[in-house]
mmCIF file of C-alpha atoms in Angstrom:
data_model
loop_
_atom_site.group_PDB
_atom_site.id
_atom_site.type_symbol
_atom_site.label_atom_id
_atom_site.label_comp_id
_atom_site.label_asym_id
_atom_site.label_seq_id
_atom_site.Cartn_x
_atom_site.Cartn_y
_atom_site.Cartn_z
ATOM 1 C CA UNK X 1 10.001 25.264 -14.150
ATOM 2 C CA UNK X 2 9.225 25.501 -10.548
ATOM 3 C CA UNK X 3 10.567 28.107 -8.075
ATOM 4 C CA UNK X 4 12.933 26.221 -6.455
ATOM 5 C CA UNK X 5 14.722 25.105 -9.718
ATOM 6 C CA UNK X 6 14.683 28.840 -10.781
ATOM 7 C CA UNK X 7 16.686 29.639 -7.783
ATOM 8 C CA UNK X 8 19.190 26.810 -7.962
ATOM 9 C CA UNK X 9 19.590 28.198 -11.752
ATOM 10 C CA UNK X 10 20.505 31.675 -10.085
ATOM 11 C CA UNK X 11 23.655 30.346 -8.565
ATOM 12 C CA UNK X 12 26.833 31.461 -10.237
ATOM 13 C CA UNK X 13 29.779 28.665 -11.100
ATOM 14 C CA UNK X 14 31.510 26.968 -8.495
ATOM 15 C CA UNK X 15 34.968 27.121 -7.009
ATOM 16 C CA UNK X 16 37.302 24.097 -6.993
ATOM 17 C CA UNK X 17 38.469 23.803 -3.736
ATOM 18 C CA UNK X 18 37.291 21.156 -1.272
ATOM 19 C CA UNK X 19 34.481 22.112 0.466
ATOM 20 C CA UNK X 20 34.390 23.229 4.323
ATOM 21 C CA UNK X 21 31.557 22.023 6.672
ATOM 22 C CA UNK X 22 28.706 24.395 7.104
ATOM 23 C CA UNK X 23 28.466 26.528 10.081
ATOM 24 C CA UNK X 24 25.605 27.305 12.161
ATOM 25 C CA UNK X 25 25.039 30.493 10.275
ATOM 26 C CA UNK X 26 25.236 28.952 6.711
ATOM 27 C CA UNK X 27 22.765 26.178 8.021
ATOM 28 C CA UNK X 28 20.299 28.904 9.169
ATOM 29 C CA UNK X 29 20.102 30.789 5.842
ATOM 30 C CA UNK X 30 19.813 27.520 4.005
ATOM 31 C CA UNK X 31 16.885 26.504 6.103
ATOM 32 C CA UNK X 32 15.591 30.295 5.395
ATOM 33 C CA UNK X 33 15.966 29.818 1.689
ATOM 34 C CA UNK X 34 13.826 26.482 2.106
ATOM 35 C CA UNK X 35 11.198 27.859 4.121
ATOM 36 C CA UNK X 36 10.753 30.864 1.967
ATOM 37 C CA UNK X 37 10.578 28.865 -1.018
ATOM 38 C CA UNK X 38 8.127 26.376 0.400
ATOM 39 C CA UNK X 39 5.786 29.473 1.570
ATOM 40 C CA UNK X 40 6.445 31.115 -2.071
ATOM 41 C CA UNK X 41 5.323 28.039 -3.904
ATOM 42 C CA UNK X 42 2.154 27.997 -1.413
ATOM 43 C CA UNK X 43 1.256 31.410 -2.048
ATOM 44 C CA UNK X 44 1.328 30.757 -5.767
ATOM 45 C CA UNK X 45 -1.252 27.817 -5.501
ATOM 46 C CA UNK X 46 -3.406 30.036 -3.142
ATOM 47 C CA UNK X 47 -2.776 27.924 -0.031
ATOM 48 C CA UNK X 48 -4.634 29.619 3.386
ATOM 49 C CA UNK X 49 -1.719 29.577 5.589
ATOM 50 C CA UNK X 50 0.856 31.123 3.246
ATOM 51 C CA UNK X 51 -1.147 34.342 2.593
ATOM 52 C CA UNK X 52 -0.500 35.692 6.356
ATOM 53 C CA UNK X 53 3.012 36.469 4.740
ATOM 54 C CA UNK X 54 4.220 39.078 2.095
ATOM 55 C CA UNK X 55 4.659 37.859 -1.431
ATOM 56 C CA UNK X 56 7.968 36.183 -1.509
ATOM 57 C CA UNK X 57 8.460 34.719 -5.005
ATOM 58 C CA UNK X 58 10.792 37.482 -6.600
ATOM 59 C CA UNK X 59 12.591 38.484 -2.982
ATOM 60 C CA UNK X 60 12.824 34.869 -1.941
ATOM 61 C CA UNK X 61 14.848 34.030 -5.175
ATOM 62 C CA UNK X 62 17.130 37.251 -4.747
ATOM 63 C CA UNK X 63 17.654 36.056 -1.349
ATOM 64 C CA UNK X 64 18.445 32.364 -2.299
ATOM 65 C CA UNK X 65 20.762 33.476 -4.749
ATOM 66 C CA UNK X 66 22.669 35.745 -2.299
ATOM 67 C CA UNK X 67 22.730 32.718 0.176
ATOM 68 C CA UNK X 68 23.864 30.342 -2.287
ATOM 69 C CA UNK X 69 26.762 32.629 -3.720
ATOM 70 C CA UNK X 70 28.104 33.342 -0.249
ATOM 71 C CA UNK X 71 27.869 29.729 0.986
ATOM 72 C CA UNK X 72 29.823 28.711 -2.528
ATOM 73 C CA UNK X 73 32.652 31.436 -1.823
ATOM 74 C CA UNK X 74 32.715 30.746 1.980
ATOM 75 C CA UNK X 75 32.892 26.681 1.898
ATOM 76 C CA UNK X 76 34.090 26.231 -1.783
ATOM 77 C CA UNK X 77 31.027 24.235 -2.590
ATOM 78 C CA UNK X 78 30.034 23.725 -5.895
ATOM 79 C CA UNK X 79 26.690 24.484 -7.619
ATOM 80 C CA UNK X 80 25.932 20.935 -7.426
ATOM 81 C CA UNK X 81 26.826 20.715 -3.950
ATOM 82 C CA UNK X 82 24.706 23.750 -2.748
ATOM 83 C CA UNK X 83 21.776 22.592 -4.568
ATOM 84 C CA UNK X 84 21.760 19.294 -2.350
ATOM 85 C CA UNK X 85 22.014 21.178 0.651
ATOM 86 C CA UNK X 86 18.954 23.288 -0.404
ATOM 87 C CA UNK X 87 16.993 20.088 -1.188
ATOM 88 C CA UNK X 88 17.864 18.746 2.263
ATOM 89 C CA UNK X 89 16.866 21.790 4.044
ATOM 90 C CA UNK X 90 13.460 21.794 2.110
ATOM 91 C CA UNK X 91 12.994 17.852 2.939
ATOM 92 C CA UNK X 92 13.870 18.995 6.571
ATOM 93 C CA UNK X 93 11.553 21.948 6.668
ATOM 94 C CA UNK X 94 8.650 19.767 5.197
ATOM 95 C CA UNK X 95 9.251 17.114 7.716
ATOM 96 C CA UNK X 96 9.200 19.620 10.698
ATOM 97 C CA UNK X 97 5.755 21.094 9.547
ATOM 98 C CA UNK X 98 4.492 17.359 8.850
ATOM 99 C CA UNK X 99 5.744 16.002 12.324
ATOM 100 C CA UNK X 100 4.605 19.293 14.331
ATOM 101 C CA UNK X 101 1.578 19.012 16.726
ATOM 102 C CA UNK X 102 0.661 22.658 15.521
ATOM 103 C CA UNK X 103 2.170 22.912 11.375
ATOM 104 C CA UNK X 104 1.195 26.474 11.434
ATOM 105 C CA UNK X 105 2.592 27.380 14.320
ATOM 106 C CA UNK X 106 6.013 25.493 13.401
ATOM 107 C CA UNK X 107 6.049 27.789 10.466
ATOM 108 C CA UNK X 108 5.272 30.883 11.817
ATOM 109 C CA UNK X 109 8.439 30.354 14.198
ATOM 110 C CA UNK X 110 10.518 29.711 11.168
ATOM 111 C CA UNK X 111 9.230 32.915 9.355
ATOM 112 C CA UNK X 112 10.043 34.791 12.574
ATOM 113 C CA UNK X 113 13.707 34.080 12.017
ATOM 114 C CA UNK X 114 13.418 34.450 8.113
ATOM 115 C CA UNK X 115 11.665 37.326 7.210
ATOM 116 C CA UNK X 116 13.978 39.688 9.288
ATOM 117 C CA UNK X 117 16.730 38.182 7.369
ATOM 118 C CA UNK X 118 15.005 38.427 4.343
ATOM 119 C CA UNK X 119 14.100 42.204 4.759
ATOM 120 C CA UNK X 120 17.727 42.935 5.540
ATOM 121 C CA UNK X 121 19.071 41.372 2.413
ATOM 122 C CA UNK X 122 16.645 41.955 0.089
ATOM 123 C CA UNK X 123 14.761 45.295 1.204
ATOM 124 C CA UNK X 124 10.875 45.221 0.004
ATOM 125 C CA UNK X 125 10.699 47.711 -3.069
ATOM 126 C CA UNK X 126 8.435 50.430 -2.875
ATOM 127 C CA UNK X 127 4.659 49.476 -3.488
ATOM 128 C CA UNK X 128 2.824 50.946 -6.570
ATOM 129 C CA UNK X 129 -0.453 52.323 -5.949
ATOM 130 C CA UNK X 130 -3.955 50.922 -7.921
ATOM 131 C CA UNK X 131 -3.295 53.445 -10.771
ATOM 132 C CA UNK X 132 0.698 52.488 -11.299
ATOM 133 C CA UNK X 133 -0.547 49.047 -11.193
ATOM 134 C CA UNK X 134 -3.188 49.346 -13.879
ATOM 135 C CA UNK X 135 -0.244 51.118 -16.358
ATOM 136 C CA UNK X 136 2.362 48.631 -15.259
ATOM 137 C CA UNK X 137 -0.015 45.719 -16.373
ATOM 138 C CA UNK X 138 -1.101 47.469 -19.479
ATOM 139 C CA UNK X 139 2.514 47.964 -20.495
ATOM 140 C CA UNK X 140 3.492 44.542 -19.534
ATOM 141 C CA UNK X 141 0.293 42.851 -21.598
ATOM 142 C CA UNK X 142 1.408 45.586 -24.770
ATOM 143 C CA UNK X 143 4.909 43.912 -24.549
ATOM 144 C CA UNK X 144 3.926 40.513 -24.342
ATOM 145 C CA UNK X 145 1.203 40.989 -27.175
ATOM 146 C CA UNK X 146 3.707 42.450 -29.558
ATOM 147 C CA UNK X 147 6.079 39.399 -29.008
ATOM 148 C CA UNK X 148 3.757 36.619 -28.608
ATOM 149 C CA UNK X 149 0.432 37.562 -29.948
ATOM 150 C CA UNK X 150 -2.864 36.720 -27.696
ATOM 151 C CA UNK X 151 -1.184 34.150 -26.092
ATOM 152 C CA UNK X 152 -2.279 32.545 -22.670
ATOM 153 C CA UNK X 153 0.018 35.066 -20.905
ATOM 154 C CA UNK X 154 -0.918 37.974 -22.949
ATOM 155 C CA UNK X 155 -4.618 37.005 -22.094
ATOM 156 C CA UNK X 156 -3.842 36.871 -18.495
ATOM 157 C CA UNK X 157 -2.070 40.248 -18.303
ATOM 158 C CA UNK X 158 -4.964 42.026 -20.435
ATOM 159 C CA UNK X 159 -7.669 40.401 -17.711
ATOM 160 C CA UNK X 160 -5.342 41.642 -14.778
ATOM 161 C CA UNK X 161 -4.957 45.081 -16.315
ATOM 162 C CA UNK X 162 -8.447 45.548 -17.034
ATOM 163 C CA UNK X 163 -9.356 44.399 -13.370
ATOM 164 C CA UNK X 164 -6.726 47.110 -12.087
ATOM 165 C CA UNK X 165 -8.008 49.520 -14.417
ATOM 166 C CA UNK X 166 -11.509 49.117 -13.035
ATOM 167 C CA UNK X 167 -10.526 49.508 -9.302
ATOM 168 C CA UNK X 168 -8.154 52.418 -9.943
ATOM 169 C CA UNK X 169 -11.579 53.918 -11.534
ATOM 170 C CA UNK X 170 -13.339 52.911 -8.521
ATOM 171 C CA UNK X 171 -11.182 54.279 -6.045
ATOM 172 C CA UNK X 172 -11.078 57.658 -8.206
ATOM 173 C CA UNK X 173 -14.584 58.133 -8.593
ATOM 174 C CA UNK X 174 -14.810 57.504 -4.769
ATOM 175 C CA UNK X 175 -12.509 60.658 -4.240
ATOM 176 C CA UNK X 176 -15.164 62.685 -6.570
ATOM 177 C CA UNK X 177 -12.866 62.566 -9.765
ATOM 178 C CA UNK X 178 -15.051 62.358 -13.327
ATOM 179 C CA UNK X 179 -14.519 59.747 -15.716
ATOM 180 C CA UNK X 180 -12.901 61.909 -18.001
ATOM 181 C CA UNK X 181 -10.665 62.750 -15.033
ATOM 182 C CA UNK X 182 -9.518 59.065 -14.552
ATOM 183 C CA UNK X 183 -9.038 59.027 -18.065
ATOM 184 C CA UNK X 184 -6.509 61.389 -18.160
ATOM 185 C CA UNK X 185 -4.758 60.381 -14.863
ATOM 186 C CA UNK X 186 -4.643 56.799 -16.153
ATOM 187 C CA UNK X 187 -3.078 58.009 -19.238
ATOM 188 C CA UNK X 188 -0.867 60.158 -17.749
ATOM 189 C CA UNK X 189 0.338 57.320 -15.330
ATOM 190 C CA UNK X 190 1.007 54.903 -18.231
ATOM 191 C CA UNK X 191 2.926 57.534 -19.973
ATOM 192 C CA UNK X 192 4.964 57.998 -17.057
ATOM 193 C CA UNK X 193 5.565 54.642 -16.220
ATOM 194 C CA UNK X 194 6.677 53.581 -20.033
ATOM 195 C CA UNK X 195 9.476 56.551 -19.864
ATOM 196 C CA UNK X 196 10.551 55.370 -16.518
ATOM 197 C CA UNK X 197 10.680 51.523 -17.855
ATOM 198 C CA UNK X 198 12.546 53.030 -21.076
ATOM 199 C CA UNK X 199 14.936 55.096 -19.026
ATOM 200 C CA UNK X 200 15.790 51.913 -16.752
ATOM 201 C CA UNK X 201 16.164 49.738 -19.544
ATOM 202 C CA UNK X 202 18.638 51.800 -21.012
ATOM 203 C CA UNK X 203 20.948 51.980 -18.075
ATOM 204 C CA UNK X 204 20.165 48.166 -17.478
ATOM 205 C CA UNK X 205 18.102 48.520 -14.451
ATOM 206 C CA UNK X 206 14.877 46.574 -13.360
ATOM 207 C CA UNK X 207 12.065 48.200 -11.777
ATOM 208 C CA UNK X 208 12.492 49.909 -8.802
ATOM 209 C CA UNK X 209 8.741 48.933 -7.748
ATOM 210 C CA UNK X 210 7.206 45.921 -6.111
ATOM 211 C CA UNK X 211 5.510 44.604 -9.224
ATOM 212 C CA UNK X 212 4.310 41.554 -7.296
ATOM 213 C CA UNK X 213 2.172 43.816 -5.459
ATOM 214 C CA UNK X 214 0.183 44.656 -8.449
ATOM 215 C CA UNK X 215 -1.114 40.897 -8.719
ATOM 216 C CA UNK X 216 -1.884 41.451 -4.935
ATOM 217 C CA UNK X 217 -3.865 44.182 -5.527
ATOM 218 C CA UNK X 218 -5.658 42.573 -8.608
ATOM 219 C CA UNK X 219 -6.421 39.403 -7.047
ATOM 220 C CA UNK X 220 -9.828 38.584 -5.459
ATOM 221 C CA UNK X 221 -9.971 39.594 -1.881
ATOM 222 C CA UNK X 222 -9.818 36.445 -0.269
ATOM 223 C CA UNK X 223 -6.917 35.411 -2.147
ATOM 224 C CA UNK X 224 -5.194 38.657 -0.975
ATOM 225 C CA UNK X 225 -2.114 37.927 1.497
ATOM 226 C CA UNK X 226 -3.227 39.290 4.757
ATOM 227 C CA UNK X 227 0.228 40.530 5.828
ATOM 228 C CA UNK X 228 1.313 42.252 2.689
ATOM 229 C CA UNK X 229 4.335 44.674 3.422
#
C-alpha cells in the first residue's frame, strides 16, 4: 500500500451534514498534505531532490490525518470527499512541478510554506544517536523475527542493525574506547531501549524518538537527506 493510501486510511469516519466550500486555509493545508506526500514518496525511492528535506513519511502521515480530520469537522465533508480533495491536490502539485520552468524551485517554494506548518502541527521528535539506533534496530529485528522468522523484513532489519552497530563501534573507537567498553555501552543501550519500549507500550504510548532518523544514519552517505532536522 502506498503512502497516500495510508494517509487516507488514517482519516476518521465522516459527518453527515452537507459539506461547506473549502476556504483558503483549508486549500493551502490540502496542498501541503499533497506536496509532503509527494516528497515522502520520492524519498522512499531515493529521488535526488527529495533528499534536501527532512524525512517526511511518519510526520507527513500524522499531519495529513490532522488536516483531514479538521476539514471534515469544519466542512462536514465525508472521508470520501476529503480523499477526492487530497487526490485533486496531489494532481495539482504534480502539474505545477511538471509545468514549471524550474521544477526544483517550484517544489522549494511549496516546501517553504509547508515545512513550518508541519513543524507546528507535528513537532520533530528528538533524534536518537548511533548507539540508541543500533539498539532500536536490533530490538525491531528481534520482534519481527519472533513473529515472522527470517522474513524479508527481518533480514532487512538485521542488516541495518549490523550497519548501525558497526558505525557506533567506529565512533566509539574514534573516541578512544576499547572493544570491551563498546560492548558494554551497546548492551546497556539495548537494555535501556527495551525497558523504555516496554514501559511506553504498557501505557499505550509510542516511541518518543524519531525512529526514521535511524534509517537515515544507516543509509549509504550518498542516499542520506542533506537537510535532516
